[in-house]
PDB file of C-alpha atoms in Angstrom:
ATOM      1  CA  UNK A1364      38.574 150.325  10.041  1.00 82.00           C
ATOM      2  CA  UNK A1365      40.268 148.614   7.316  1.00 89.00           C
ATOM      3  CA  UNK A1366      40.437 150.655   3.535  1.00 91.00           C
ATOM      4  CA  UNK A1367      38.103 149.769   0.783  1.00 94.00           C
ATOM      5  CA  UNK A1368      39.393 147.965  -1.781  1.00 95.00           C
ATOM      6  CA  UNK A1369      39.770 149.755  -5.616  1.00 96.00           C
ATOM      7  CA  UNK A1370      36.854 148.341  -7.834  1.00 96.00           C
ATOM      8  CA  UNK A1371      38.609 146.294 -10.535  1.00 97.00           C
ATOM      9  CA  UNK A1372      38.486 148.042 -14.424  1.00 96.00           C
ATOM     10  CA  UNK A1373      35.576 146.789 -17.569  1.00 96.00           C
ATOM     11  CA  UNK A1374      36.538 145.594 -20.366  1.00 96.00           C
ATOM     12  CA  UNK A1375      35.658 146.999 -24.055  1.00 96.00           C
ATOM     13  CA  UNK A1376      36.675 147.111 -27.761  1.00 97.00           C
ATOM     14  CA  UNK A1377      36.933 150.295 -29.562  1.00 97.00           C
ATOM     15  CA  UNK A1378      37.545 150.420 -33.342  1.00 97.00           C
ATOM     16  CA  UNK A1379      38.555 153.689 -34.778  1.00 96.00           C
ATOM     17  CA  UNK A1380      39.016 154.131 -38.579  1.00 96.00           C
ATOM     18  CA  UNK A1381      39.332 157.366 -40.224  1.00 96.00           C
ATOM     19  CA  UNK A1382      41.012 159.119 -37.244  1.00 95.00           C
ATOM     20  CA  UNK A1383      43.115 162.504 -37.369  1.00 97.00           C
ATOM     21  CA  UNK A1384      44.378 163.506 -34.130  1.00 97.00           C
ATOM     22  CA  UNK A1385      45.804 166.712 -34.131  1.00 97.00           C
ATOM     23  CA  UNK A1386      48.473 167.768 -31.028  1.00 95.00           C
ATOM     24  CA  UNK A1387      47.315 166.181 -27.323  1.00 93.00           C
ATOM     25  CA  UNK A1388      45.778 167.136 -24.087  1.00 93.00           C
ATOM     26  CA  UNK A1389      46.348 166.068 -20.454  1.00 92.00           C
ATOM     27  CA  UNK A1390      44.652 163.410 -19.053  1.00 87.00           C
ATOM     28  CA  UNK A1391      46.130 163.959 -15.386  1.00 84.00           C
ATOM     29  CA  UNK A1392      47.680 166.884 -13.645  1.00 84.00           C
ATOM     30  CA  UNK A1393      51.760 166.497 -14.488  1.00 83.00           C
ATOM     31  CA  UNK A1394      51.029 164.071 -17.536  1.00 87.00           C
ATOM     32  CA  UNK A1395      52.454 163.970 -20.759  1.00 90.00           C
ATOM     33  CA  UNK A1396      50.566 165.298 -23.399  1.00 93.00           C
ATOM     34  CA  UNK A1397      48.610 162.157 -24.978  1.00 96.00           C
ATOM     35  CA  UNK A1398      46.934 162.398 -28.823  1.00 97.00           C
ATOM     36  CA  UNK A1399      44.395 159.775 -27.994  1.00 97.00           C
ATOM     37  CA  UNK A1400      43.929 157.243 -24.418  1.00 97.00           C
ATOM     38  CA  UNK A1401      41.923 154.335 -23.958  1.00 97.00           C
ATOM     39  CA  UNK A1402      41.933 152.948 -20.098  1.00 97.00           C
ATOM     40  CA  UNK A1403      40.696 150.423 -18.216  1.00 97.00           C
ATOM     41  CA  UNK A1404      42.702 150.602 -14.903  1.00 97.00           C
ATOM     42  CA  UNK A1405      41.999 149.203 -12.030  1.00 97.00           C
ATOM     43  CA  UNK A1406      41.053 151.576  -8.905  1.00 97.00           C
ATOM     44  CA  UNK A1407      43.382 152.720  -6.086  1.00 97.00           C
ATOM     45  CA  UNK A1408      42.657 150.718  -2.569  1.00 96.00           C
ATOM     46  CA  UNK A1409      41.713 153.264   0.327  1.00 95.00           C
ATOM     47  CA  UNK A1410      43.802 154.226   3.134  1.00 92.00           C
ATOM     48  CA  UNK A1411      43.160 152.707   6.356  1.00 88.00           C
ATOM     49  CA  UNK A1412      41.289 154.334   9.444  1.00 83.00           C
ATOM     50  CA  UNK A1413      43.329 155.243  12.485  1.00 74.00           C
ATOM     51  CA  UNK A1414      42.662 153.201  15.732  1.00 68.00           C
ATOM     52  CA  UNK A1415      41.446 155.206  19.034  1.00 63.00           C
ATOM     53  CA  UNK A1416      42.826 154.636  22.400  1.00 61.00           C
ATOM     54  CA  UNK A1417      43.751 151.150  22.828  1.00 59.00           C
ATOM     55  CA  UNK A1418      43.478 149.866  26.519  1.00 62.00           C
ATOM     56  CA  UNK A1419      42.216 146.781  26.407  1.00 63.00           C
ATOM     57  CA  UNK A1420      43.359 145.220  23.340  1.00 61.00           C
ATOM     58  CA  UNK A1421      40.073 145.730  20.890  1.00 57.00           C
ATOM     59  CA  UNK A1422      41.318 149.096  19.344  1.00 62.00           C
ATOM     60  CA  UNK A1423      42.985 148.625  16.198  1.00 73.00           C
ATOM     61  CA  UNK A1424      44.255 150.678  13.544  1.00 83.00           C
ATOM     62  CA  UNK A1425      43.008 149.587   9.875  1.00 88.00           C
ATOM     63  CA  UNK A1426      44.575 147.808   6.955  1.00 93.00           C
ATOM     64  CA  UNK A1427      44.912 149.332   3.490  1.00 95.00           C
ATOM     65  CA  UNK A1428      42.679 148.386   0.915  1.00 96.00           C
ATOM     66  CA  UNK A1429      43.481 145.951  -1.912  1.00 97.00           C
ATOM     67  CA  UNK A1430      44.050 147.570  -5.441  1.00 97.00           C
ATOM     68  CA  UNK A1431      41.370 146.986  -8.024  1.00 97.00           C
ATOM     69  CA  UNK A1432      42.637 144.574 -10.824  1.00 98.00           C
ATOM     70  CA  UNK A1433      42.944 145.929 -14.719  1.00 98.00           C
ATOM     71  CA  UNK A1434      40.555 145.382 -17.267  1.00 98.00           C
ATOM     72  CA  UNK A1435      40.657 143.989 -20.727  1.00 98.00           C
ATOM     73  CA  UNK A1436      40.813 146.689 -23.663  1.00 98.00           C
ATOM     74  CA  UNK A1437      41.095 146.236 -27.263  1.00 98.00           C
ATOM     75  CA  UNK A1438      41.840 149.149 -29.635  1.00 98.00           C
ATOM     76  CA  UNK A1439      42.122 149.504 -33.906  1.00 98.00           C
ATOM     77  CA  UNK A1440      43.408 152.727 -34.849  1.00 98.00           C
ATOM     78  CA  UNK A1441      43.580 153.630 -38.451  1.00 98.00           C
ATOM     79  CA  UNK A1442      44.099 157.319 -38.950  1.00 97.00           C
ATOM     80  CA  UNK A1443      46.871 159.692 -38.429  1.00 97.00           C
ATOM     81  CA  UNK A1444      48.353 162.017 -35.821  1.00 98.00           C
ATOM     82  CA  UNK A1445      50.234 165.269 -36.087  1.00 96.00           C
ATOM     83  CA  UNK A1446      50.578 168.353 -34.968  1.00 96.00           C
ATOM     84  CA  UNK A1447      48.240 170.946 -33.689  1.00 95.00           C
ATOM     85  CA  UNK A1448      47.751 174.720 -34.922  1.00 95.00           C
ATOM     86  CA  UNK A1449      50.498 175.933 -32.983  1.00 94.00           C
ATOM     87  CA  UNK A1450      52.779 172.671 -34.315  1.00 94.00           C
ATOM     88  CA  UNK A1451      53.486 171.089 -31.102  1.00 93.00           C
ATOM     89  CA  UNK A1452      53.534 167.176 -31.424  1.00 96.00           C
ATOM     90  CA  UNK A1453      51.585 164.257 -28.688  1.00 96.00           C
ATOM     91  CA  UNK A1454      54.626 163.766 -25.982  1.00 95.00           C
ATOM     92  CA  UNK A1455      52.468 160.200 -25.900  1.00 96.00           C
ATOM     93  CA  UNK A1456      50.517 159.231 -29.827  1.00 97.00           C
ATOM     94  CA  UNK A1457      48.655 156.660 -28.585  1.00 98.00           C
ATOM     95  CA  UNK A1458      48.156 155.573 -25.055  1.00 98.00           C
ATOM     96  CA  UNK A1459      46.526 152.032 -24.267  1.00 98.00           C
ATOM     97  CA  UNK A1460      46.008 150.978 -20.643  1.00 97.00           C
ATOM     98  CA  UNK A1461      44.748 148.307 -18.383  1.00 98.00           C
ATOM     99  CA  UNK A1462      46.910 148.529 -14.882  1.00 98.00           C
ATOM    100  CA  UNK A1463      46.204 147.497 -11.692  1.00 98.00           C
ATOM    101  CA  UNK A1464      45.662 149.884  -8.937  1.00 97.00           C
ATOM    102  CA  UNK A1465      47.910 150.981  -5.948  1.00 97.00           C
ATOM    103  CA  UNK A1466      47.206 149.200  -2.765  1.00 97.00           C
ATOM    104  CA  UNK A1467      45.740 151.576   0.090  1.00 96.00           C
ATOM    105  CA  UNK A1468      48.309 152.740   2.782  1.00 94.00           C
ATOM    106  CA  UNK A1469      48.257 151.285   6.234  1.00 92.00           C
ATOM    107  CA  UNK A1470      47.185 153.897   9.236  1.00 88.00           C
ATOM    108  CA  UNK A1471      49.806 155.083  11.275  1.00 86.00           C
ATOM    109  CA  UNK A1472      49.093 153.674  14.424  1.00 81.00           C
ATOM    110  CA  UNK A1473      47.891 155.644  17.329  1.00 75.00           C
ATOM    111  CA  UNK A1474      50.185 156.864  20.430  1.00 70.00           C
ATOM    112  CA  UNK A1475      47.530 156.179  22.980  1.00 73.00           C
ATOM    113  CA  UNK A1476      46.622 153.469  25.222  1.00 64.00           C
ATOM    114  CA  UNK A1477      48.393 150.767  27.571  1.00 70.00           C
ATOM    115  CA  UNK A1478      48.242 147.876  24.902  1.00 73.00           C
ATOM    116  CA  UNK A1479      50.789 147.200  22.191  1.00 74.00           C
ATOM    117  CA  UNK A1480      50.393 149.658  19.059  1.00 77.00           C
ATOM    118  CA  UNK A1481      50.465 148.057  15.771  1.00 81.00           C
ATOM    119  CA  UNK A1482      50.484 150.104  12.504  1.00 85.00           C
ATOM    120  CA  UNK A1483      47.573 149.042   9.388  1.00 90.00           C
ATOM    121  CA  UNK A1484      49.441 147.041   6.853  1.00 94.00           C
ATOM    122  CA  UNK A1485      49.640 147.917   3.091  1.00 95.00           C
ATOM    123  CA  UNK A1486      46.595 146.722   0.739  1.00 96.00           C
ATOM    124  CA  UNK A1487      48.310 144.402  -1.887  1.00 97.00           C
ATOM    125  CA  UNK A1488      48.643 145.678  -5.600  1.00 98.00           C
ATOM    126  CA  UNK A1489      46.079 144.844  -8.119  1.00 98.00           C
ATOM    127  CA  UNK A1490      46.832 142.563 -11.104  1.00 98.00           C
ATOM    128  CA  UNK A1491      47.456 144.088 -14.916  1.00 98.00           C
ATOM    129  CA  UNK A1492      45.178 143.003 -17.235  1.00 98.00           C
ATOM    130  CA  UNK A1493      44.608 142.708 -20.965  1.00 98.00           C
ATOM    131  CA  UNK A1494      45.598 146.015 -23.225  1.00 98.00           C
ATOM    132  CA  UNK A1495      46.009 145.217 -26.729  1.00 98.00           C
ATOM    133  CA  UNK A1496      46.649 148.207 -29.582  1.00 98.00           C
ATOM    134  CA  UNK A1497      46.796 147.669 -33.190  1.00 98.00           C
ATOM    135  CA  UNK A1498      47.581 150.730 -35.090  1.00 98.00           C
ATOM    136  CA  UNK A1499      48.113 151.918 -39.094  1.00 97.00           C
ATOM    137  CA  UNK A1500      48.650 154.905 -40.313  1.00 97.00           C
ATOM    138  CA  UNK A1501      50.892 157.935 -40.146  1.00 97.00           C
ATOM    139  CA  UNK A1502      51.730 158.693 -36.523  1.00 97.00           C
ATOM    140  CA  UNK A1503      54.047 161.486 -35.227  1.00 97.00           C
ATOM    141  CA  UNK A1504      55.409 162.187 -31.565  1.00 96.00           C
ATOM    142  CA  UNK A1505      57.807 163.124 -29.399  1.00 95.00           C
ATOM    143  CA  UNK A1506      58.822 160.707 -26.859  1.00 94.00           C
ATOM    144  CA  UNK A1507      56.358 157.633 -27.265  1.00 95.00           C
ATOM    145  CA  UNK A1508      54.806 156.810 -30.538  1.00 96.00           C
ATOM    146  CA  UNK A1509      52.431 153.468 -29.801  1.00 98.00           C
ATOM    147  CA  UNK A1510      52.041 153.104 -25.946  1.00 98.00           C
ATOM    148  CA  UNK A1511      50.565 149.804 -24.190  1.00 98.00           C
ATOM    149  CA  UNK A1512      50.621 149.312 -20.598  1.00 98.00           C
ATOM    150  CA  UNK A1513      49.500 146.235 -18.265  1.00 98.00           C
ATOM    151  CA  UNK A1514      51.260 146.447 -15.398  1.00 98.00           C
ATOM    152  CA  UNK A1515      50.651 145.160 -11.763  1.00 98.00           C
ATOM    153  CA  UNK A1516      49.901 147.378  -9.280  1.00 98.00           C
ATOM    154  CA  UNK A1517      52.089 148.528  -6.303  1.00 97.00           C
ATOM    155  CA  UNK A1518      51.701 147.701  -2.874  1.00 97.00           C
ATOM    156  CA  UNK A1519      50.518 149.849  -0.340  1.00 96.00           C
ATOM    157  CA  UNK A1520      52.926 151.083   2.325  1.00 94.00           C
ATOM    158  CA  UNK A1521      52.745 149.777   6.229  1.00 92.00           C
ATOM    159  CA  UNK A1522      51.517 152.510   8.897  1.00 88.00           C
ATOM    160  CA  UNK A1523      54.259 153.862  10.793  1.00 86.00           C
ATOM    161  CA  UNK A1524      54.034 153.057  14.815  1.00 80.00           C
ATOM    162  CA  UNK A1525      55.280 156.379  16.635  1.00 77.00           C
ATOM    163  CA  UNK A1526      56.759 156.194  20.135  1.00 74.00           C
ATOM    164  CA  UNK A1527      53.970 155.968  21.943  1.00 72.00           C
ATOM    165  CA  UNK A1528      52.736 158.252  24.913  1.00 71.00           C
ATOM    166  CA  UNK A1529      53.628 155.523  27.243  1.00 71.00           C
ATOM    167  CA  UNK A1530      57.101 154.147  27.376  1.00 74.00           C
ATOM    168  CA  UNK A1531      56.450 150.796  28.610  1.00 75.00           C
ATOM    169  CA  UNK A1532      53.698 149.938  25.603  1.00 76.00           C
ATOM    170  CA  UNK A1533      55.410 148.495  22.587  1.00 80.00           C
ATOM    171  CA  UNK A1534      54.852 149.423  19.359  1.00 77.00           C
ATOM    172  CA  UNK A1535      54.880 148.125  15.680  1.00 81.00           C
ATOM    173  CA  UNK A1536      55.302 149.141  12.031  1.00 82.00           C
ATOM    174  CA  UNK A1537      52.776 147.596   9.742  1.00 89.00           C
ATOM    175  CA  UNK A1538      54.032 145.433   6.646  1.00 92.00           C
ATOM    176  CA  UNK A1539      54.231 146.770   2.900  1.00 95.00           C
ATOM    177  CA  UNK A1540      51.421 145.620   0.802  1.00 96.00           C
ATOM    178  CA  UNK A1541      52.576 142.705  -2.240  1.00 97.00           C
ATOM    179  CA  UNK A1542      52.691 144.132  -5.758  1.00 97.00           C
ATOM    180  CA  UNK A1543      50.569 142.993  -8.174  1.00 97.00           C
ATOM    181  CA  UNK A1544      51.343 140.397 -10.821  1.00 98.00           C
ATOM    182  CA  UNK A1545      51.388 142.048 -14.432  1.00 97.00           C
ATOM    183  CA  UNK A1546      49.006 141.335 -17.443  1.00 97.00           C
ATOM    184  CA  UNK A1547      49.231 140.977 -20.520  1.00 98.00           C
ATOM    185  CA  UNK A1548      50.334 144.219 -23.004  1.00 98.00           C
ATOM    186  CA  UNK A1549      49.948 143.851 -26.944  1.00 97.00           C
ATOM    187  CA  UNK A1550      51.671 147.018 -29.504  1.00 97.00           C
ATOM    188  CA  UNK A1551      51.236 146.355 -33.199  1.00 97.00           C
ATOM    189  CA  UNK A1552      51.919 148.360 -36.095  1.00 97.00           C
ATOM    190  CA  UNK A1553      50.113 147.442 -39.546  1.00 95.00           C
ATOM    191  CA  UNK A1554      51.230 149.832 -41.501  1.00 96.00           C
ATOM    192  CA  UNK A1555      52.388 153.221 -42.102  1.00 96.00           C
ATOM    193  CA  UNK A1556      54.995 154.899 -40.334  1.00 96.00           C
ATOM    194  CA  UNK A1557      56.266 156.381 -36.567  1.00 96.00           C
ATOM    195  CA  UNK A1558      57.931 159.800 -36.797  1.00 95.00           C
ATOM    196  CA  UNK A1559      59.638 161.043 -33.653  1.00 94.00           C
ATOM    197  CA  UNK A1560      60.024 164.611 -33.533  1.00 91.00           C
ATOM    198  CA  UNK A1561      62.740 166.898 -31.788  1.00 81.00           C
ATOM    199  CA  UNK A1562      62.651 165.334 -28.307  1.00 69.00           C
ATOM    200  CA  UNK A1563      64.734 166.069 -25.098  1.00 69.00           C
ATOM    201  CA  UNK A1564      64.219 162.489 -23.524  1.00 78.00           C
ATOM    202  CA  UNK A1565      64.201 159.047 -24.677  1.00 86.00           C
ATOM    203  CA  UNK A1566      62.385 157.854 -27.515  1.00 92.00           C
ATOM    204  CA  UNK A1567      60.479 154.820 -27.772  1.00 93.00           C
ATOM    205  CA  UNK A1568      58.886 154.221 -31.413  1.00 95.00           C
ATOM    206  CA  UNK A1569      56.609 151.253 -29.869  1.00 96.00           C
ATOM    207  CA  UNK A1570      56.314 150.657 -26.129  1.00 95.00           C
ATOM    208  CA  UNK A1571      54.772 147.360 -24.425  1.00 96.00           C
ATOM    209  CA  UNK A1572      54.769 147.285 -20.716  1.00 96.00           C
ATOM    210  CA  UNK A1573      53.119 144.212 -18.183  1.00 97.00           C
ATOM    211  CA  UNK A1574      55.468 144.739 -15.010  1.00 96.00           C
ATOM    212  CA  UNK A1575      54.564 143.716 -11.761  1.00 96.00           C
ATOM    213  CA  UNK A1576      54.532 145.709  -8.949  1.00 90.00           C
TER     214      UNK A1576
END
């Protein structure tokens, strides 16, 4: 059975005035450390089902599903961010996203059966959508200061065919999923200023980002 596809992201405004964001937390296991996120990504397509025993040709192993495309976000931040009691600094100030998700993995195919074995193909990328982040104020960080991303999803990957059980049966990989096209990604600074603290990467003041994938 083929994957489910991701469900695509909403779309909001948020309007923030008055703001003091002090140090940053983790939105994801192995993450930078983000002062403040606003997201509207698009879900991941699911992984296909594996085929059973295929002797007569109806057995078939399932497709990856189709990423879920990005939303449309608008953020106004007017505030500050700094450091937090222990004076460690956002890796990330402000994070705006609207991606699209990753297309769902083809099933390996089975090894089984007297019929030629085909691997699930990829799920295709979702598209980026709209992010758009207009900031003032006094912002501090260590690698990215004002961080907009709309970028296309990748495509899934094919299902590997194994050598089958039977050395007479033929059998194929499935085909990579297509990336998704990217959005639209909007970083604006009002006024006010972008510190970057004492960093051991790149830094990037302002970051806009609507890659496909």
């Amino acid at each position: 059975r083929d994957g489910f596809a991701g469900q695509s992201g909403c779309s909001f405004n948020s309007v923030n005035s008055g703001i003091t964001v002090k140090g940053g937390f983790v939105p994801f296991v192995e993450s930078p450390l983000v002062g403040a996120e606003w997201s509207v990504n698009g879900g991941n397509g699911g992984v296909g089902g594996q085929g059973g025993y295929n002797d007569n040709n109806t057995a078939r192993t399932g497709d990856g599903g189709a990423g879920g495309n990005g939303g449309a976000v608008s953020v106004q931040f007017s505030g500050t961010v700094g450091p937090d009691s222990k004076g460690a600094l956002p890796d990330v100030a402000l994070d705006v996203e609207a991606n699209g998700g990753v297309g769902g993995a083809g099933r390996d195919s089975n090894t089984q059966g007297r019929q030629a074995l085909y691997g699930g193909n990829g799920g295709a990328g979702g598209r980026g959508g709209q992010a758009a982040l207009n900031a003032s104020g006094n912002i501090q960080f260590y690698g990215s200061g004002l961080q907009v991303f709309a970028k296309g999803g990748s495509g899934g990957k094919g299902g590997d065919a194994p050598k089958p059980a039977d050395l007479l049966v033929q059998s194929y990989g499935g085909k990579g999923g297509a990336g998704g096209a990217g959005g639209t990604a909007t970083a604006a600074l009002q006024n006010g200023s972008l510190t970057a603290g004492i960093s051991t990467g790149q830094i990037f003041p302002m970051q806009a980002d609507a890659d496909g994938g």
